[in-house]
């Protein structure tokens, strides 16, 4: 036979068709068996016929995979046979020696099968497994039905095959993003409450949260000088209602200890007067932690050391703030209000376009509550930090800062910190 024979055109037409079929089955295998658990869970609530077909095919994963493998191997065997015939005809027509024929038959044909029939379709299928699976589901349903008796027979001879296929199907567990997506869907469907969703999300983020993210910054710390009279300490405790007060010497960057309020009882006389004593002597040893320590590690240290407060230090050894056991617990369960806490909302609505907000309000929370798009830059987490970054300095009371369709008016400054801000959403710029 030669290229001019009647069978040669048929062979050359059939060859790319077979390569396409090989690619079809290879891509289908990858697409279906790379679908994650969360994707399959979402398909159960999807009424589209393609979703139902996908789930139906994966009800019996062993049968389905055997079917794909049978078809794919049959196609590849036929491709190899066709390639041999085509090579023989070309070899005769062009007077190739045996070595050239082998190079063409083994090298070139193997590359074509491997790349176009295996590698390329698998890469395409992996990019969007669900899309690929939807497109091929109806054809695979027909092929699976036709090959079912043969696939069932093969299954009986492969007793160990079942476990390996189940492992392959289930190997793609839930990723963090998939779980968060499921939480959003569950909240929208009313399956879980918002506070339950937030608690689960907090637990997921717990391992990556650092002390710096939850600490009380130094500007908001209630602390006292070591040389202050004890009467001043009582006054500070009465005003702050805190049970532990850091003590510093020569400056807040030199914390020398922590005073426990319970220790003050012995210094009060029966007539209500206070026995003067050195605050430095009253102070317990302070526990210091770096800003970047993970709070899950700090929680273990708190438990081991039986302490409730730590002083947070920056990379230069200066005091960044304080972190307490309550701060860590609140990161999971949310704000805890005790009998002394005066609940002060960080966001107060005046009307649909005017709000009074606390400078400590996280940008993410403000964006979420008011459907805004204030940028969250690295190292800037609160609305006061955003304003500092915007102005480059500490603004004064009644200063106005503009951003897109938003106007921020400074209402109060406390201890060189932006305490309250009026937010105006300009209707004309919406």
Coordinates of C-alpha atoms in Angstrom, one line a residue:
X1 CA 0.0 0.0 0.0
X2 CA 1.1 3.6 -0.6
X3 CA -0.3 7.1 0.1
X4 CA -2.3 6.9 -3.1
X5 CA -4.1 3.7 -2.1
X6 CA -7.8 3.8 -1.2
X7 CA -7.3 3.1 2.5
X8 CA -4.7 5.7 3.2
X9 CA -7.1 8.8 3.2
X10 CA -9.4 6.9 5.5
X11 CA -6.5 6.1 7.9
X12 CA -5.4 9.7 8.0
X13 CA -8.9 10.9 8.7
X14 CA -9.5 8.3 11.4
X15 CA -6.2 9.0 13.2
X16 CA -7.1 12.6 14.5
X17 CA -10.6 11.3 15.4
X18 CA -9.1 8.6 17.6
X19 CA -6.7 11.2 19.2
X20 CA -9.7 13.3 20.0
X21 CA -11.5 10.3 21.6
X22 CA -8.4 9.6 23.7
X23 CA -8.3 13.2 24.8
X24 CA -12.0 13.1 25.6
X25 CA -11.7 10.1 27.9
X26 CA -8.4 11.3 29.5
X27 CA -9.9 14.7 30.3
X28 CA -13.1 13.2 31.5
X29 CA -11.3 11.0 34.0
X30 CA -9.4 14.0 35.4
X31 CA -12.4 16.3 35.5
X32 CA -14.8 13.9 37.3
X33 CA -12.3 12.5 39.8
X34 CA -10.9 16.0 40.8
X35 CA -14.3 17.3 41.8
X36 CA -14.0 18.2 45.5
X37 CA -16.4 17.2 48.2
X38 CA -17.8 20.7 48.6
X39 CA -18.5 20.9 44.8
X40 CA -20.4 17.6 44.9
X41 CA -22.3 18.8 47.9
X42 CA -23.3 22.0 46.0
X43 CA -24.4 19.9 43.0
X44 CA -27.0 18.1 45.2
X45 CA -28.9 21.3 45.5
X46 CA -28.5 22.2 41.8
X47 CA -31.6 21.3 39.6
X48 CA -29.7 21.4 36.3
X49 CA -29.7 18.1 34.4
X50 CA -25.9 18.1 34.0
X51 CA -25.5 18.2 37.8
X52 CA -27.8 15.3 38.2
X53 CA -25.9 13.3 35.5
X54 CA -22.6 14.0 37.2
X55 CA -23.9 12.8 40.6
X56 CA -25.5 9.7 38.9
X57 CA -22.2 8.7 37.2
X58 CA -20.3 9.1 40.5
X59 CA -22.8 7.0 42.5
X60 CA -20.7 4.0 41.3
X61 CA -17.2 5.4 41.0
X62 CA -15.6 2.0 40.4
X63 CA -17.9 1.2 37.4
X64 CA -17.5 4.7 36.0
X65 CA -13.7 4.7 36.2
X66 CA -13.4 1.2 34.7
X67 CA -15.7 2.3 31.9
X68 CA -13.5 5.3 31.1
X69 CA -10.3 3.2 31.3
X70 CA -11.7 0.5 29.0
X71 CA -12.7 3.1 26.3
X72 CA -9.5 5.0 26.6
X73 CA -7.3 1.9 26.3
X74 CA -9.3 0.5 23.4
X75 CA -8.9 3.9 21.6
X76 CA -5.1 4.0 22.3
X77 CA -4.7 0.4 21.1
X78 CA -6.5 1.3 17.8
X79 CA -4.4 4.5 17.5
X80 CA -1.2 2.4 17.9
X81 CA -2.4 0.0 15.2
X82 CA -3.4 2.8 12.9
X83 CA -0.1 4.5 13.4
X84 CA 1.8 1.4 12.4
X85 CA -0.3 1.1 9.2
X86 CA 0.3 4.7 8.3
X87 CA 4.0 4.5 9.0
X88 CA 4.3 1.4 6.9
X89 CA 2.6 3.1 3.9
X90 CA 4.8 6.2 4.3
X91 CA 7.9 4.0 4.6
X92 CA 7.2 2.1 1.4
X93 CA 6.2 5.2 -0.5
X94 CA 9.4 7.2 0.6
X95 CA 11.8 4.2 0.7
X96 CA 12.5 4.8 4.4
X97 CA 14.9 2.3 6.1
X98 CA 13.8 0.4 9.2
X99 CA 15.3 3.0 11.6
X100 CA 13.5 5.9 10.2
X101 CA 10.2 3.9 10.3
X102 CA 10.8 3.1 14.0
X103 CA 11.6 6.7 14.9
X104 CA 8.4 7.9 13.2
X105 CA 6.2 5.0 14.6
X106 CA 7.6 5.1 18.2
X107 CA 8.9 8.6 18.7
X108 CA 6.5 10.9 16.8
X109 CA 3.3 8.8 17.3
X110 CA 4.1 8.3 21.0
X111 CA 4.6 12.1 21.4
X112 CA 1.3 12.8 19.7
X113 CA -0.6 10.3 21.8
X114 CA 1.1 11.4 25.1
X115 CA 0.6 15.2 24.5
X116 CA -2.7 15.5 22.6
X117 CA -4.3 12.4 24.1
X118 CA -3.2 12.6 27.7
X119 CA -1.3 15.7 29.0
X120 CA -3.1 18.5 27.2
X121 CA -6.7 17.3 27.9
X122 CA -5.9 16.6 31.6
X123 CA -4.5 20.2 32.0
X124 CA -7.6 21.6 30.4
X125 CA -9.9 19.5 32.6
X126 CA -8.0 20.5 35.8
X127 CA -8.5 24.3 35.0
X128 CA -12.3 24.0 35.4
X129 CA -13.2 20.4 36.4
X130 CA -16.9 21.2 36.9
X131 CA -17.3 22.9 33.5
X132 CA -15.6 20.0 31.7
X133 CA -17.7 17.4 33.6
X134 CA -20.9 19.2 32.6
X135 CA -20.0 19.3 29.0
X136 CA -19.1 15.6 28.7
X137 CA -21.7 14.2 31.1
X138 CA -24.4 13.3 28.6
X139 CA -22.0 11.4 26.3
X140 CA -20.4 9.6 29.2
X141 CA -23.8 8.6 30.5
X142 CA -24.5 6.9 27.1
X143 CA -21.0 5.3 27.0
X144 CA -21.3 4.0 30.6
X145 CA -24.7 2.5 29.9
X146 CA -23.3 0.6 26.8
X147 CA -20.2 -0.6 28.6
X148 CA -21.9 -1.4 32.0
X149 CA -22.0 -5.3 31.7
X150 CA -18.3 -5.4 30.7
X151 CA -17.3 -2.9 33.4
X152 CA -19.3 -4.9 36.0
X153 CA -17.4 -8.0 35.0
X154 CA -14.1 -6.3 35.3
X155 CA -15.1 -5.1 38.8
X156 CA -15.7 -8.6 40.0
X157 CA -12.1 -9.5 39.2
X158 CA -10.7 -6.5 40.9
X159 CA -11.6 -6.8 44.6
X160 CA -8.9 -4.4 45.7
X161 CA -9.8 -1.9 43.1
X162 CA -12.8 -0.5 45.0
X163 CA -10.8 0.9 47.9
X164 CA -8.3 2.6 45.7
X165 CA -11.0 4.3 43.6
X166 CA -12.8 5.5 46.7
X167 CA -9.5 7.0 47.9
X168 CA -9.0 8.7 44.6
X169 CA -12.5 10.1 44.6
X170 CA -12.2 11.4 48.2
X171 CA -8.6 12.6 48.1
X172 CA -9.6 16.2 47.4
X173 CA -10.8 17.2 50.9
X174 CA -12.3 20.5 51.9
X175 CA -10.0 23.5 51.5
X176 CA -10.3 26.5 53.8
X177 CA -11.9 28.6 51.1
X178 CA -14.4 25.9 50.3
X179 CA -15.5 25.6 53.9
X180 CA -15.9 29.4 54.1
X181 CA -18.0 29.3 50.9
X182 CA -20.2 26.6 52.4
X183 CA -20.6 28.7 55.5
X184 CA -21.8 31.7 53.4
X185 CA -24.2 29.5 51.6
X186 CA -25.5 27.9 54.8
X187 CA -26.0 31.4 56.3
X188 CA -27.9 32.6 53.3
X189 CA -30.1 29.5 53.4
X190 CA -30.8 30.0 57.1
X191 CA -29.2 26.7 58.1
X192 CA -26.8 28.5 60.5
X193 CA -27.0 31.9 62.3
X194 CA -24.5 34.7 61.6
X195 CA -22.9 34.4 65.0
X196 CA -22.4 30.6 64.4
X197 CA -20.8 31.3 61.1
X198 CA -18.5 34.0 62.6
X199 CA -17.5 31.6 65.4
X200 CA -16.6 28.8 63.0
X201 CA -14.7 31.3 60.8
X202 CA -12.8 32.6 63.8
X203 CA -11.8 29.1 64.8
X204 CA -10.5 28.5 61.3
X205 CA -8.4 31.7 61.4
X206 CA -7.3 31.2 65.0
X207 CA -4.1 29.4 64.1
X208 CA -2.9 32.3 61.9
X209 CA -4.0 35.2 64.1
X210 CA -1.1 37.1 65.7
X211 CA -1.0 38.9 69.0
X212 CA -0.6 42.2 67.2
X213 CA -4.1 41.8 65.6
X214 CA -6.0 41.5 68.9
X215 CA -3.9 43.4 71.4
X216 CA -4.9 46.6 73.2
X217 CA -2.5 49.2 71.7
X218 CA -0.2 51.2 74.1
X219 CA -2.2 54.4 73.6
X220 CA -5.3 52.6 75.1
X221 CA -3.4 50.9 77.9
X222 CA -4.3 51.6 81.6
X223 CA -0.9 51.7 83.2
X224 CA 0.7 53.5 86.1
X225 CA 4.2 54.9 87.1
X226 CA 6.1 52.9 89.7
X227 CA 6.6 56.0 91.8
X228 CA 3.0 57.0 91.8
X229 CA 1.2 57.0 95.2
X230 CA -1.1 54.1 95.9
X231 CA -4.1 56.4 96.1
X232 CA -3.5 57.2 92.3
X233 CA -3.6 53.4 91.7
X234 CA -7.0 53.1 93.4
X235 CA -8.3 56.0 91.4
X236 CA -7.1 54.3 88.1
X237 CA -8.7 51.0 89.1
X238 CA -11.9 52.8 89.9
X239 CA -11.9 54.6 86.5
X240 CA -10.7 51.7 84.3
X241 CA -12.4 48.8 86.1
X242 CA -9.5 46.6 85.1
X243 CA -8.3 43.8 87.4
X244 CA -4.7 44.0 86.3
X245 CA -2.6 47.2 85.9
X246 CA 0.9 47.3 84.3
X247 CA 3.5 49.3 86.2
X248 CA 6.3 51.1 84.3
X249 CA 9.4 52.9 85.3
X250 CA 10.8 56.0 83.5
X251 CA 8.4 55.4 80.6
X252 CA 5.8 53.0 79.2
X253 CA 8.5 51.2 77.2
X254 CA 10.0 49.9 80.5
X255 CA 7.2 47.9 82.1
X256 CA 8.5 46.3 85.3
X257 CA 5.5 44.3 86.4
X258 CA 1.7 43.9 86.8
X259 CA -0.4 44.7 89.8
X260 CA -3.3 42.5 90.6
X261 CA -6.2 44.4 92.1
X262 CA -7.0 41.6 94.5
X263 CA -3.6 42.3 96.2
X264 CA -4.8 45.8 97.1
X265 CA -7.4 44.6 99.6
X266 CA -4.7 44.1 102.3
X267 CA -3.7 47.8 102.0
X268 CA -7.1 49.2 102.9
X269 CA -7.7 49.9 106.6
X270 CA -11.0 49.2 108.4
X271 CA -11.8 52.9 108.3
X272 CA -11.4 53.0 104.5
X273 CA -8.1 54.8 104.5
X274 CA -5.2 53.4 102.4
X275 CA -1.9 52.2 103.6
X276 CA 0.8 53.8 101.5
X277 CA 3.3 51.3 99.9
X278 CA 5.6 51.0 96.9
X279 CA 3.8 50.0 93.7
X280 CA 7.0 48.3 92.6
X281 CA 6.8 46.0 95.6
X282 CA 3.2 45.2 94.8
X283 CA 3.9 44.3 91.1
X284 CA 4.1 40.7 89.9
X285 CA 6.6 39.7 87.3
X286 CA 5.4 40.8 83.8
X287 CA 5.2 38.3 80.9
X288 CA 6.5 39.6 77.6
X289 CA 5.6 38.4 74.1
X290 CA 6.4 39.6 70.6
X291 CA 3.8 41.1 68.3
X292 CA 4.0 38.2 65.8
X293 CA 3.4 35.4 68.2
X294 CA 0.4 33.3 67.2
X295 CA -2.4 33.6 69.7
X296 CA -3.0 29.8 69.8
X297 CA 0.6 29.5 71.1
X298 CA 0.1 32.3 73.6
X299 CA -3.1 30.6 74.9
X300 CA -1.0 27.4 75.7
X301 CA 1.6 29.6 77.4
X302 CA -1.1 31.3 79.5
X303 CA -2.5 27.9 80.5
X304 CA 1.0 26.6 81.4
X305 CA 2.1 29.7 83.3
X306 CA -1.3 30.3 84.9
X307 CA -1.4 34.0 83.9
X308 CA -4.0 36.2 82.2
X309 CA -2.0 39.1 80.8
X310 CA 1.1 39.7 78.7
X311 CA 3.0 42.8 77.7
X312 CA 3.4 42.9 73.9
X313 CA 6.8 44.2 72.6
X314 CA 7.8 45.3 69.2
X315 CA 11.0 44.4 67.3
X316 CA 13.0 47.1 69.2
X317 CA 11.8 46.0 72.6
X318 CA 9.4 48.8 73.1
X319 CA 5.9 48.3 74.5
X320 CA 3.3 47.9 71.7
X321 CA 0.4 47.1 74.0
X322 CA -1.1 44.4 76.2
X323 CA -3.0 41.2 75.5
X324 CA -5.2 39.3 77.9
X325 CA -6.8 35.8 78.1
X326 CA -10.1 37.5 77.5
X327 CA -8.9 39.0 74.3
X328 CA -7.9 35.6 73.0
X329 CA -11.3 34.0 74.0
X330 CA -13.2 36.9 72.4
X331 CA -11.4 36.2 69.2
X332 CA -13.4 33.0 69.0
X333 CA -16.7 33.7 70.7
X334 CA -17.0 37.4 70.1
X335 CA -17.2 40.3 72.5
X336 CA -17.7 39.4 76.1
X337 CA -19.6 41.9 78.2
X338 CA -19.2 41.6 82.0
X339 CA -21.1 43.5 84.6
X340 CA -18.7 46.4 84.5
X341 CA -18.5 46.8 80.8
X342 CA -20.4 49.7 79.3
X343 CA -21.4 48.5 75.9
X344 CA -20.5 51.2 73.4
X345 CA -21.2 50.3 69.7
X346 CA -18.4 51.0 67.3
X347 CA -20.9 52.0 64.7
X348 CA -24.0 54.2 65.4
X349 CA -26.5 54.9 62.6
X350 CA -28.0 58.4 62.5
X351 CA -29.7 57.9 59.1
X352 CA -29.0 56.0 55.9
X353 CA -26.2 58.5 55.0
X354 CA -24.8 59.6 58.4
X355 CA -23.0 57.4 61.0
X356 CA -20.9 58.0 64.1
X357 CA -18.1 55.5 64.2
X358 CA -15.4 54.6 66.7
X359 CA -11.8 55.0 65.5
X360 CA -11.1 51.4 66.5
X361 CA -13.7 50.1 64.1
X362 CA -12.0 47.6 61.7
X363 CA -12.2 48.7 58.0
X364 CA -13.3 45.2 57.0
X365 CA -16.3 45.5 59.4
X366 CA -17.3 49.0 58.2
X367 CA -17.1 47.8 54.6
X368 CA -19.2 44.8 55.3
X369 CA -21.9 46.6 57.3
X370 CA -22.3 49.6 55.0
X371 CA -21.4 47.9 51.7
X372 CA -18.4 50.2 51.2
X373 CA -15.1 49.7 49.4
X374 CA -12.5 51.5 51.7
X375 CA -9.1 50.0 50.8
X376 CA -7.4 47.8 53.3
X377 CA -3.7 48.4 53.1
X378 CA -1.0 46.4 54.7
X379 CA -0.6 47.3 58.4
X380 CA -3.7 49.4 58.4
X381 CA -6.7 47.6 60.0
X382 CA -8.9 50.3 61.6
X383 CA -10.7 53.4 60.3
X384 CA -8.5 55.6 62.4
X385 CA -5.4 54.0 60.8
X386 CA -6.9 54.6 57.4
X387 CA -7.3 58.3 58.2
X388 CA -3.7 58.5 59.6
X389 CA -2.5 57.0 56.4
X390 CA -4.6 59.3 54.3
X391 CA -3.5 62.5 56.0
X392 CA 0.0 61.6 57.0
X393 CA -0.4 63.1 60.5
X394 CA -2.7 63.3 63.5
X395 CA -5.8 65.3 62.4
X396 CA -7.5 67.8 64.7
X397 CA -11.1 67.9 65.9
X398 CA -13.5 69.0 63.2
X399 CA -11.0 68.2 60.4
X400 CA -12.6 66.8 57.3
X401 CA -11.1 64.1 55.1
X402 CA -12.6 63.2 51.7
X403 CA -12.4 59.7 50.1
X404 CA -14.4 59.0 46.9
X405 CA -18.0 59.6 47.9
X406 CA -17.3 59.5 51.6
X407 CA -16.6 62.4 54.1
X408 CA -14.9 61.7 57.4
X409 CA -15.3 64.5 60.0
X410 CA -13.2 64.1 63.2
X411 CA -15.5 64.4 66.2
X412 CA -13.2 63.6 69.2
X413 CA -9.4 63.2 69.8
X414 CA -8.4 61.4 73.0
X415 CA -4.8 60.9 74.1
X416 CA -3.5 61.6 70.5
X417 CA -5.9 59.0 69.1
X418 CA -8.9 59.5 66.9
X419 CA -11.8 58.5 69.1
X420 CA -14.9 59.3 67.2
X421 CA -15.6 60.1 63.5
X422 CA -18.7 61.2 61.7
X423 CA -19.1 59.4 58.4
X424 CA -21.1 61.0 55.7
X425 CA -22.0 59.1 52.5
X426 CA -22.6 61.7 49.8
X427 CA -25.7 60.8 47.8
X428 CA -24.8 62.9 44.8
X429 CA -21.6 60.8 44.1
X430 CA -23.2 57.4 44.5

